Backbone as numpy.savetxt, mean C-alpha at the origin, in Angstrom:
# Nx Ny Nz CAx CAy CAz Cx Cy Cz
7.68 -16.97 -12.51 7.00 -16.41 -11.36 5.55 -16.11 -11.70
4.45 -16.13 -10.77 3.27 -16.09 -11.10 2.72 -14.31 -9.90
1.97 -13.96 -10.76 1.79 -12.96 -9.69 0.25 -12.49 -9.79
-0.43 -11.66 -8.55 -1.49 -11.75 -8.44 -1.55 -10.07 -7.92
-2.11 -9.31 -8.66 -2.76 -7.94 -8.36 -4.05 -7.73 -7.84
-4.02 -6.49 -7.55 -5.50 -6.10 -6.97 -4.90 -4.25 -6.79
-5.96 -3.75 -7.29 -5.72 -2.30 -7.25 -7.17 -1.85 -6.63
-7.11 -0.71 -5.86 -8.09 -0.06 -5.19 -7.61 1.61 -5.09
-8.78 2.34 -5.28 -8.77 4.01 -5.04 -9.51 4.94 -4.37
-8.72 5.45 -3.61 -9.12 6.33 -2.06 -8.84 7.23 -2.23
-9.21 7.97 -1.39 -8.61 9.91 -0.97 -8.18 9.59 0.84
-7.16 10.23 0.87 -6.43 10.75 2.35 -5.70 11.89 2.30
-5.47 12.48 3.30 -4.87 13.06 3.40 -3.84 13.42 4.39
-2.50 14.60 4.20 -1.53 14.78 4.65 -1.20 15.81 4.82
0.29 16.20 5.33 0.70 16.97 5.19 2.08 16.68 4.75
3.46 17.40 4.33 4.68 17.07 4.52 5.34 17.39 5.82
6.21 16.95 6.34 6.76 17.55 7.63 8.33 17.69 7.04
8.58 17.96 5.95 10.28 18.11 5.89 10.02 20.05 5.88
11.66 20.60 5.69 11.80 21.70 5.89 11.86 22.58 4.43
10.62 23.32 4.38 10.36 24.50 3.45 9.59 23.64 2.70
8.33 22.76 3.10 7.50 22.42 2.27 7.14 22.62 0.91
6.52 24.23 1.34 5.70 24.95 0.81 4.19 24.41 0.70
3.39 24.56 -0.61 2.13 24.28 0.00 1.71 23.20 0.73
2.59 22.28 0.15 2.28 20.70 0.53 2.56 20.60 2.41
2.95 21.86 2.78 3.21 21.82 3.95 1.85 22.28 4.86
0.88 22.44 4.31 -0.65 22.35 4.81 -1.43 21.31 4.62
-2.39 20.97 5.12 -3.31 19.88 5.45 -3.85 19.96 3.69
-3.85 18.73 3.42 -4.66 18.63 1.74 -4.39 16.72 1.61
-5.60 16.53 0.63 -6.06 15.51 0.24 -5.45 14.46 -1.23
-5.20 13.82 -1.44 -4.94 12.70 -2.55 -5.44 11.94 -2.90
-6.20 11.82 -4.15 -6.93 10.65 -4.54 -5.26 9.87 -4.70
-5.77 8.69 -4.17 -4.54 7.88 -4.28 -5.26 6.52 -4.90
-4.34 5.73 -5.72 -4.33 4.28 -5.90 -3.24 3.40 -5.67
-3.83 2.27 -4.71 -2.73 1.12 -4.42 -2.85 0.52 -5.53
-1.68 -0.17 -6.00 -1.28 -1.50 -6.77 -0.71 -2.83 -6.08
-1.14 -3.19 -5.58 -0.61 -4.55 -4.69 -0.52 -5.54 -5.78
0.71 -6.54 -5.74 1.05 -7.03 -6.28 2.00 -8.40 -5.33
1.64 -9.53 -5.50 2.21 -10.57 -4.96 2.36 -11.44 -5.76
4.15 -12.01 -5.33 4.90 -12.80 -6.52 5.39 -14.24 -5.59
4.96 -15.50 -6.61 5.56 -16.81 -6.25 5.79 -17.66 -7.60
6.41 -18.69 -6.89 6.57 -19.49 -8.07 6.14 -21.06 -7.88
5.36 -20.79 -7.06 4.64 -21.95 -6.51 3.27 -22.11 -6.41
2.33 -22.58 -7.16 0.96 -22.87 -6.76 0.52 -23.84 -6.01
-0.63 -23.24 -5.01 -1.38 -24.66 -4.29 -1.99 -25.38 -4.83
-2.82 -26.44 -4.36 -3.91 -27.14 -4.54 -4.37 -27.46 -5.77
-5.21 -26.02 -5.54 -6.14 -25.63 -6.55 -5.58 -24.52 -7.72
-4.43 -24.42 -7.88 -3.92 -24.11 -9.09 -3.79 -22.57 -8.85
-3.95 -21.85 -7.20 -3.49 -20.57 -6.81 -2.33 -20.13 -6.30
-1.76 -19.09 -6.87 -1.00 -18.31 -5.71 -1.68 -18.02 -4.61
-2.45 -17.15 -4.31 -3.33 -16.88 -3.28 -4.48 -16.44 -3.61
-5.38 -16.88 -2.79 -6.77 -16.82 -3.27 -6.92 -15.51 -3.30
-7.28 -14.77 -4.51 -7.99 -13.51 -4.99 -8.82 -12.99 -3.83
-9.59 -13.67 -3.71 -10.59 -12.98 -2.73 -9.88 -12.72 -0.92
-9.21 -13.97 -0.80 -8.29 -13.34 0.67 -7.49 -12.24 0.06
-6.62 -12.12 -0.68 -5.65 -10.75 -1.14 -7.28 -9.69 -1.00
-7.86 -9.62 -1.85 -9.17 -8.74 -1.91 -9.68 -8.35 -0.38
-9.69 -9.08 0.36 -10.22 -8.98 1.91 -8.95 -7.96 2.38
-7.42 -8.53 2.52 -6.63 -7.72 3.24 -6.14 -6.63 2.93
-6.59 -6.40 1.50 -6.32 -5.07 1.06 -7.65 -4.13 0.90
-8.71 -4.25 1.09 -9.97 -3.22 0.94 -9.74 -3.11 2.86
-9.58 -3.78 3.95 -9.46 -3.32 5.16 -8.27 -2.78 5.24
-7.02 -2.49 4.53 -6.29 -1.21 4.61 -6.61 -0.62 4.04
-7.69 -0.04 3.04 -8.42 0.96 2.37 -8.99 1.78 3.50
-9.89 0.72 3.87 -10.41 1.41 4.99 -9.98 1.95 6.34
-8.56 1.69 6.45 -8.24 2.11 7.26 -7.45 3.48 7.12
-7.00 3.62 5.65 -6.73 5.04 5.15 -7.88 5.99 4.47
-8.52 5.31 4.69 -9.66 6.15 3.72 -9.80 7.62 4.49
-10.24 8.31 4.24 -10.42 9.75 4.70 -9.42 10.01 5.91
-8.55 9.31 5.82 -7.99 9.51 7.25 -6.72 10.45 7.22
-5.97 11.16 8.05 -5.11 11.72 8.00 -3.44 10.91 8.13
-2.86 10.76 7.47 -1.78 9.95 7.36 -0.90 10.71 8.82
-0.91 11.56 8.60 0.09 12.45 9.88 -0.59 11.86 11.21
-1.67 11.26 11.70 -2.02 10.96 12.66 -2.36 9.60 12.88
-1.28 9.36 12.24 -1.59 7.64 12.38 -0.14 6.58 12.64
-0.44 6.25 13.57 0.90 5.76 14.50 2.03 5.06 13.77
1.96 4.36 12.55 2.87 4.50 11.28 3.54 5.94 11.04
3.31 6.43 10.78 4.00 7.55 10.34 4.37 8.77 11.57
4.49 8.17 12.63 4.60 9.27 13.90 6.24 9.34 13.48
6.72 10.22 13.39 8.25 10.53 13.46 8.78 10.76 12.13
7.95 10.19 11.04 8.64 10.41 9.90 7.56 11.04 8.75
8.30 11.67 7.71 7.39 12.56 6.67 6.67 11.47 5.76
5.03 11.61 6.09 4.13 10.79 5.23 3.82 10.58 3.80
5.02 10.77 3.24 5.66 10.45 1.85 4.69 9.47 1.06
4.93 9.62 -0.14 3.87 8.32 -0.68 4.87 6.94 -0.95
6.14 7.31 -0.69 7.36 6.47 -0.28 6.88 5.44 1.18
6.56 5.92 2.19 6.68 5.59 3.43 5.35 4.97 3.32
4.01 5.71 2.59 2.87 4.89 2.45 3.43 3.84 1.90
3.44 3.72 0.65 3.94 2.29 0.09 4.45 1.02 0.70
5.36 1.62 1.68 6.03 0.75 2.76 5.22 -0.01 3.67
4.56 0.97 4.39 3.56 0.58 5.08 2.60 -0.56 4.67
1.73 0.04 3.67 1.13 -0.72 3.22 1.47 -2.32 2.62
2.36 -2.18 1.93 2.79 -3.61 1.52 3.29 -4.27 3.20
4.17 -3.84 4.04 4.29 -4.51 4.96 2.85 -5.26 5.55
1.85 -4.42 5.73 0.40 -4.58 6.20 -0.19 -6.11 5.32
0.10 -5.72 4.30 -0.53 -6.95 3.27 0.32 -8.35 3.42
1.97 -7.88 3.76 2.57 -9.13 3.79 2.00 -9.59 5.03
1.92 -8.97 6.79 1.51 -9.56 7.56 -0.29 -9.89 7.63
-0.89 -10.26 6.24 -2.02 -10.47 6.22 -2.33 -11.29 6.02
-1.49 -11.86 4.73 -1.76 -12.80 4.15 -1.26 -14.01 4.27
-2.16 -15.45 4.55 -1.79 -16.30 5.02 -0.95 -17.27 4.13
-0.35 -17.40 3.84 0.14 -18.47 2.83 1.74 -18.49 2.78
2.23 -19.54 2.53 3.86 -19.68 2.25 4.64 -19.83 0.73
3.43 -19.41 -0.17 4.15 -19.73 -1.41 4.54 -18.54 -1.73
4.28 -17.30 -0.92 4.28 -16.00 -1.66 6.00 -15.69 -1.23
6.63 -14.97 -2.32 8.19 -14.71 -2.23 8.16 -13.03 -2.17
7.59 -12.41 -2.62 7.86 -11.01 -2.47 5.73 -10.13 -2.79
6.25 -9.45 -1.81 5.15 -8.72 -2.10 5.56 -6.90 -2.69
4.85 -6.50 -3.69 4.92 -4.99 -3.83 3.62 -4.07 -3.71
4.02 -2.52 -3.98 2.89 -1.71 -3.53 3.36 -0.97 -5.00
2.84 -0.02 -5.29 2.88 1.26 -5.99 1.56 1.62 -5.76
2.22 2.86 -5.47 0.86 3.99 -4.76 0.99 5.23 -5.71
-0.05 5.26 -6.47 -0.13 6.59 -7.66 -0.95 7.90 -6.64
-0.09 9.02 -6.39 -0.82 10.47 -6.20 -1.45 10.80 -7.27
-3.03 11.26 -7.44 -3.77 11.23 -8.75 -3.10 10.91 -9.68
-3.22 10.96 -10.98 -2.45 10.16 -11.93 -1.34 10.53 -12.64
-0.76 10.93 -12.26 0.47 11.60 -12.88 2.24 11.49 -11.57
1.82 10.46 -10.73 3.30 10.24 -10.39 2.97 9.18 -9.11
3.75 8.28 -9.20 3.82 7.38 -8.22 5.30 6.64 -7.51
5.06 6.54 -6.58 6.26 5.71 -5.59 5.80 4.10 -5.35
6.76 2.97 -5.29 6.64 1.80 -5.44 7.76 1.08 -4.11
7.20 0.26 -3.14 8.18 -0.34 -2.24 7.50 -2.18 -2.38
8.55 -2.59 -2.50 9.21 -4.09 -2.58 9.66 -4.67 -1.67
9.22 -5.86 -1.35 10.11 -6.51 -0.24 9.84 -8.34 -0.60
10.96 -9.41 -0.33 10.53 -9.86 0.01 10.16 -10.63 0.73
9.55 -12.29 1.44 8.48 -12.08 2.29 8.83 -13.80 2.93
């Protein structure tokens, strides 16, 4: 299998919505980092999985679309607790419907809360 990363680092923020939070149950911020990661076993053409720079394009415009933004108010996460579980999800779904190509077999995320703990969602594609 051949695979192709790209990592990027933001701040957003959240809140938790499950029951007895505690602090995390107030508005606060996360430097966060994506790990995107896409797996095939097939190269095109020109000797790519997918061109670096398209992966690079569809993942800095979901940067920007979390960047300072509040995860709790963003129509992804209406109904459910904005977990760095549920980010992960999100996000890799976002990247799989981005990216144009048919050689890719699975895409992943791992999303690090500053550096000391992260959640990872897989799918594949």
């Amino acid at each position: 299998m051949y695979t192709v990363t790209v990592t990027r680092e933001f701040v957003a923020q959240h809140w938790l919505t499950v029951p007895e939070p505690g602090p995390e149950g107030a508005l606060h911020s996360h430097h966060l980092t994506v790990e995107v990661e896409v797996e095939g076993d097939q190269l095109g053409e020109y000797g790519y999985l997918v061109d670096i720079d398209d992966l690079k394009a569809v993942v800095d415009a979901l940067v920007d679309r979390y960047r300072d933004a509040t995860l709790n108010d963003l129509p992804e996460f209406e109904g459910r607790n904005p977990s760095v579980e549920h980010f992960s999800r999100c996000f890799a779904e976002r990247v799989a419907d981005g990216i144009e190509t048919d050689r890719l077999d699975a895409v992943a995320v791992t999303t690090w809360e500053e550096d000391a703990a992260a959640a990872s969602y897989a799918a594949s594609v």
